[in-house]
Amino acid sequence: MTASQNVIAALSADGEEFDSLVAGLDADGWAMPTPAPGWTISHQVAHLAATFRLAGLAAAAPARFTAMLSQLGTDFDANVEQAMAEYLAEPPEVLLTRWRAERDTAIEALAAVPAKQMVPWLVNPLPPGVLASAGMMELFAHGQDIADALGVRRQVTDRIRHLVAFAVRVRDFGYLARNLTPPEEEFRFELTAPSGARWDFGPLDAEQRITGPAHDFCLLVTRRRHRDDLRLTASGALADHWLDIAQAYRGPAGAGRAPGQFAMAGR
């Protein structure tokens, strides 16, 4: 299996795992508030449906995606709300069906793109494997909100390596979201996989280092846990500051999560 096929398979598996969180919910469950202020479980699924629809369009019909993108306004939050609106207007059973359709269409479209061909995206074109990794980041983040709302613990696998690699690739997003100039100095990331394997990224001799569990790293870069509640260690002032602002998505950082907010539920 090629690297591109591997990440597509991982995205598909994560999509099924996410589905297991919501498939059996009743109407009250879909209306349950999540840790994201103002967002119910329906909001979380609607957001993912809209995001995967965009990814499917970008992969299958690049010209149509680019034309659509040119019509968006500059208000990030307004664009998100507009994209979600049609899904939120549906009853839960229809929203679930539409989410599944958007997910499957996007995965099929990404799988059909040659590994080295670029796919247009919201800021810069991306290879299909990288866009699939971004999809995994979205599933991880919004799935965590739903799991926290439901009080369940998710099974974590070494598939998160794709998310970790994506977060390392977009290290500077946290700076850009705050209008800060990213440092030129490279970072070293030394992370422990759920299986116990060691994952290393960045120069071996880098002075700025982040070490700790890869799952904690994913919770950090999706801003689903505060750094104080994670077993991540920074060496160097730049790395320490990065732990405060890390995020693996473009757009406003949001408030994130408070220290100790999930102390009873664990990570």
Coordinates of C-alpha atoms in Angstrom, one line a residue:
M1 CA 0.0 0.0 0.0
T2 CA 1.4 3.4 -1.0
A3 CA 1.6 6.3 1.5
S4 CA -1.3 8.0 -0.2
Q5 CA -3.4 4.8 -0.1
N6 CA -2.5 4.4 3.6
V7 CA -3.8 7.8 4.6
I8 CA -7.0 7.3 2.6
A9 CA -7.5 4.0 4.4
A10 CA -6.9 5.7 7.7
L11 CA -9.3 8.5 6.9
S12 CA -12.0 5.9 6.0
A13 CA -11.4 4.0 9.3
D14 CA -11.6 7.2 11.3
G15 CA -14.8 8.1 9.5
E16 CA -16.3 4.8 10.6
E17 CA -15.1 5.3 14.2
F18 CA -16.7 8.8 14.2
D19 CA -19.9 7.3 12.9
S20 CA -20.0 4.9 15.9
L21 CA -20.3 7.8 18.2
V22 CA -23.5 9.2 16.7
A23 CA -25.2 6.4 14.9
G24 CA -27.4 5.3 17.9
L25 CA -28.3 8.7 19.3
D26 CA -31.9 9.7 19.8
A27 CA -33.2 13.3 19.2
D28 CA -32.2 14.4 22.7
G29 CA -28.7 13.1 22.1
W30 CA -28.3 15.1 18.9
A31 CA -29.4 18.2 20.8
M32 CA -26.9 17.6 23.5
P33 CA -24.5 20.5 24.1
T34 CA -20.8 19.9 23.5
P35 CA -17.7 21.6 24.9
A36 CA -17.7 24.0 21.9
P37 CA -19.8 26.9 23.1
G38 CA -23.1 27.1 21.4
W39 CA -22.6 23.8 19.5
T40 CA -24.7 20.7 19.9
I41 CA -23.8 17.3 18.6
S42 CA -25.8 18.2 15.5
H43 CA -23.6 21.3 15.0
Q44 CA -20.5 19.1 15.1
V45 CA -21.8 16.6 12.5
A46 CA -23.1 19.4 10.3
H47 CA -19.7 21.1 10.3
L48 CA -18.0 17.8 9.3
A49 CA -20.6 17.2 6.6
A50 CA -19.9 20.7 5.1
T51 CA -16.2 20.3 5.4
F52 CA -16.2 16.9 3.7
R53 CA -18.5 18.2 0.9
L54 CA -15.8 20.9 0.2
A55 CA -13.1 18.3 0.1
G56 CA -15.0 16.1 -2.2
L57 CA -15.7 19.0 -4.5
A58 CA -12.1 20.2 -4.5
A59 CA -10.9 16.7 -5.4
A60 CA -13.5 15.8 -8.0
A61 CA -14.3 19.3 -9.6
P62 CA -11.4 21.7 -8.9
A63 CA -12.7 24.4 -11.2
R64 CA -16.1 24.4 -9.5
F65 CA -14.4 24.5 -6.1
T66 CA -12.3 27.4 -7.1
A67 CA -15.3 29.3 -8.4
M68 CA -17.2 28.7 -5.2
L69 CA -14.3 29.8 -3.1
S70 CA -14.1 33.1 -4.9
Q71 CA -17.6 33.9 -3.8
L72 CA -17.0 33.5 -0.1
G73 CA -16.8 36.5 2.1
T74 CA -13.9 37.4 4.4
D75 CA -15.7 36.6 7.7
F76 CA -14.5 33.1 8.6
D77 CA -17.2 32.4 11.2
A78 CA -19.9 33.6 8.9
N79 CA -18.7 31.3 6.2
V80 CA -18.7 28.4 8.6
E81 CA -22.2 29.1 9.8
Q82 CA -23.5 29.5 6.2
A83 CA -22.0 26.1 5.2
M84 CA -23.6 24.4 8.2
A85 CA -27.0 25.9 7.9
E86 CA -28.6 23.6 5.3
Y87 CA -27.4 20.5 7.3
L88 CA -28.7 21.9 10.6
A89 CA -32.1 22.5 9.0
E90 CA -32.5 18.7 8.6
P91 CA -33.8 16.3 11.2
P92 CA -31.1 14.1 12.9
E93 CA -31.8 11.0 10.8
V94 CA -31.4 13.0 7.5
L95 CA -28.3 14.8 8.8
L96 CA -26.7 11.5 9.6
T97 CA -27.5 10.1 6.2
R98 CA -26.1 13.3 4.5
W99 CA -23.0 13.2 6.6
R100 CA -22.3 9.7 5.6
A101 CA -22.8 10.5 1.9
E102 CA -20.5 13.6 2.1
R103 CA -17.8 11.5 3.9
D104 CA -17.9 8.7 1.4
T105 CA -18.0 11.0 -1.6
A106 CA -15.0 12.9 -0.4
I107 CA -13.0 9.8 0.4
E108 CA -13.7 8.3 -3.0
A109 CA -12.8 11.6 -4.7
L110 CA -9.5 11.9 -2.8
A111 CA -8.6 8.3 -3.5
A112 CA -9.0 9.0 -7.3
V113 CA -6.5 11.9 -7.3
P114 CA -2.9 10.9 -8.2
A115 CA -0.7 11.2 -5.1
K116 CA 1.5 14.0 -6.5
Q117 CA -1.3 16.0 -8.1
M118 CA -2.3 19.1 -6.1
V119 CA -5.9 19.7 -4.9
P120 CA -7.1 23.3 -4.5
W121 CA -8.0 24.1 -0.9
L122 CA -9.0 27.0 1.3
V123 CA -5.6 28.7 1.4
N124 CA -3.1 26.7 -0.6
P125 CA -3.3 23.6 -2.9
L126 CA -2.5 20.4 -1.1
P127 CA -1.6 16.8 -2.2
P128 CA -4.6 14.5 -1.7
G129 CA -2.8 12.7 1.1
V130 CA -2.3 15.9 3.0
L131 CA -5.9 16.9 2.5
A132 CA -6.9 13.5 3.8
S133 CA -4.8 14.1 6.9
A134 CA -6.5 17.4 7.4
G135 CA -9.8 15.5 7.3
M136 CA -8.5 13.2 10.0
M137 CA -7.7 16.2 12.1
E138 CA -11.3 17.4 11.7
L139 CA -12.7 14.0 12.6
F140 CA -10.4 13.8 15.7
A141 CA -11.3 17.2 16.9
H142 CA -15.1 17.1 16.5
G143 CA -15.2 13.5 17.5
Q144 CA -13.5 14.4 20.7
D145 CA -16.1 17.1 21.4
I146 CA -18.9 14.5 20.9
A147 CA -17.1 11.9 23.0
D148 CA -16.7 14.5 25.8
A149 CA -20.4 15.4 25.6
L150 CA -21.3 11.8 25.8
G151 CA -18.8 10.9 28.5
V152 CA -17.2 8.2 26.5
R153 CA -13.5 7.4 25.9
R154 CA -12.4 6.8 22.4
Q155 CA -10.1 4.1 21.2
V156 CA -6.8 5.6 19.9
T157 CA -4.7 3.9 17.3
D158 CA -1.5 4.5 15.5
R159 CA -3.5 6.0 12.7
I160 CA -3.1 9.3 14.5
R161 CA 0.4 9.4 13.0
H162 CA -1.1 11.1 10.0
L163 CA -2.6 13.8 12.2
V164 CA 0.7 14.3 14.0
A165 CA 2.6 14.6 10.7
F166 CA 0.0 17.1 9.5
A167 CA 0.3 19.2 12.7
V168 CA 4.0 19.3 12.4
R169 CA 3.6 20.4 8.7
V170 CA 1.4 23.3 9.8
R171 CA 3.3 24.2 12.9
D172 CA 3.0 27.9 12.1
F173 CA -0.9 28.0 12.0
G174 CA -1.0 29.1 15.7
Y175 CA 1.3 32.0 15.0
L176 CA -0.7 33.1 11.9
A177 CA -4.0 32.9 13.8
R178 CA -2.7 35.5 16.2
N179 CA -0.9 37.7 13.7
L180 CA 2.5 36.6 15.0
T181 CA 5.6 36.1 13.0
P182 CA 6.6 32.4 13.0
P183 CA 10.1 31.7 14.1
E184 CA 12.6 30.6 11.5
E185 CA 14.1 28.1 13.9
E186 CA 13.0 24.5 13.3
F187 CA 11.5 22.3 16.0
R188 CA 12.2 18.7 16.9
F189 CA 9.2 16.6 17.9
E190 CA 9.8 13.3 19.7
L191 CA 6.4 11.6 20.4
T192 CA 5.3 8.2 21.7
A193 CA 2.6 6.4 19.6
P194 CA -0.3 4.6 21.2
S195 CA 1.5 1.3 20.4
G196 CA 4.6 2.5 22.2
A197 CA 6.6 3.2 19.0
R198 CA 8.7 6.4 18.8
W199 CA 7.8 9.0 16.1
D200 CA 10.4 11.7 15.4
F201 CA 10.0 14.8 13.3
G202 CA 12.5 17.7 12.7
P203 CA 16.2 18.1 12.9
L204 CA 18.0 15.9 15.5
D205 CA 20.1 18.8 16.6
A206 CA 17.2 21.3 17.0
E207 CA 17.3 23.2 20.3
Q208 CA 13.5 23.7 20.4
R209 CA 11.9 20.3 21.3
I210 CA 8.5 18.9 22.1
T211 CA 8.3 15.5 23.7
G212 CA 5.5 13.3 25.1
P213 CA 2.6 11.1 24.0
A214 CA 1.3 11.5 20.5
H215 CA -2.3 11.3 21.6
D216 CA -1.7 14.2 24.0
F217 CA -0.1 16.1 21.1
C218 CA -3.2 15.6 19.0
L219 CA -5.4 16.9 21.8
L220 CA -3.2 19.9 22.1
V221 CA -3.1 20.9 18.4
T222 CA -6.8 20.5 18.0
R223 CA -7.2 22.6 21.2
R224 CA -9.4 19.9 22.8
R225 CA -7.3 20.0 26.0
H226 CA -5.3 22.6 27.8
R227 CA -1.5 22.1 27.9
D228 CA -1.6 21.9 31.7
D229 CA -3.6 18.7 31.4
L230 CA -1.3 17.0 29.0
R231 CA 2.0 15.1 29.4
L232 CA 3.9 17.3 26.9
T233 CA 7.3 18.8 27.6
A234 CA 8.9 21.7 25.9
S235 CA 12.7 22.4 25.8
G236 CA 13.5 25.9 24.7
A237 CA 11.5 29.2 25.1
L238 CA 10.1 29.0 21.5
A239 CA 8.8 25.5 22.0
D240 CA 7.3 26.4 25.4
H241 CA 5.5 29.3 23.8
W242 CA 4.3 27.1 21.0
L243 CA 2.5 24.8 23.4
D244 CA 0.4 27.8 24.4
I245 CA -0.7 28.6 20.8
A246 CA -0.5 25.3 18.9
Q247 CA -3.3 24.6 16.5
A248 CA -3.6 22.4 13.4
Y249 CA -6.3 24.4 11.6
R250 CA -6.6 27.8 10.0
G251 CA -8.9 30.5 11.2
P252 CA -9.5 31.9 14.7
A253 CA -8.0 29.9 17.5
G254 CA -11.1 30.1 19.7
A255 CA -10.9 30.0 23.5
G256 CA -9.8 26.4 23.6
R257 CA -10.3 24.4 26.8
A258 CA -9.7 25.4 30.3
P259 CA -7.2 23.8 32.6
G260 CA -8.8 20.9 34.5
Q261 CA -12.0 21.1 32.5
F262 CA -11.9 17.4 31.8
A263 CA -10.0 16.2 34.9
M264 CA -12.7 13.7 35.8
A265 CA -12.9 12.3 32.3
G266 CA -9.1 12.0 31.8
R267 CA -7.6 12.9 28.5

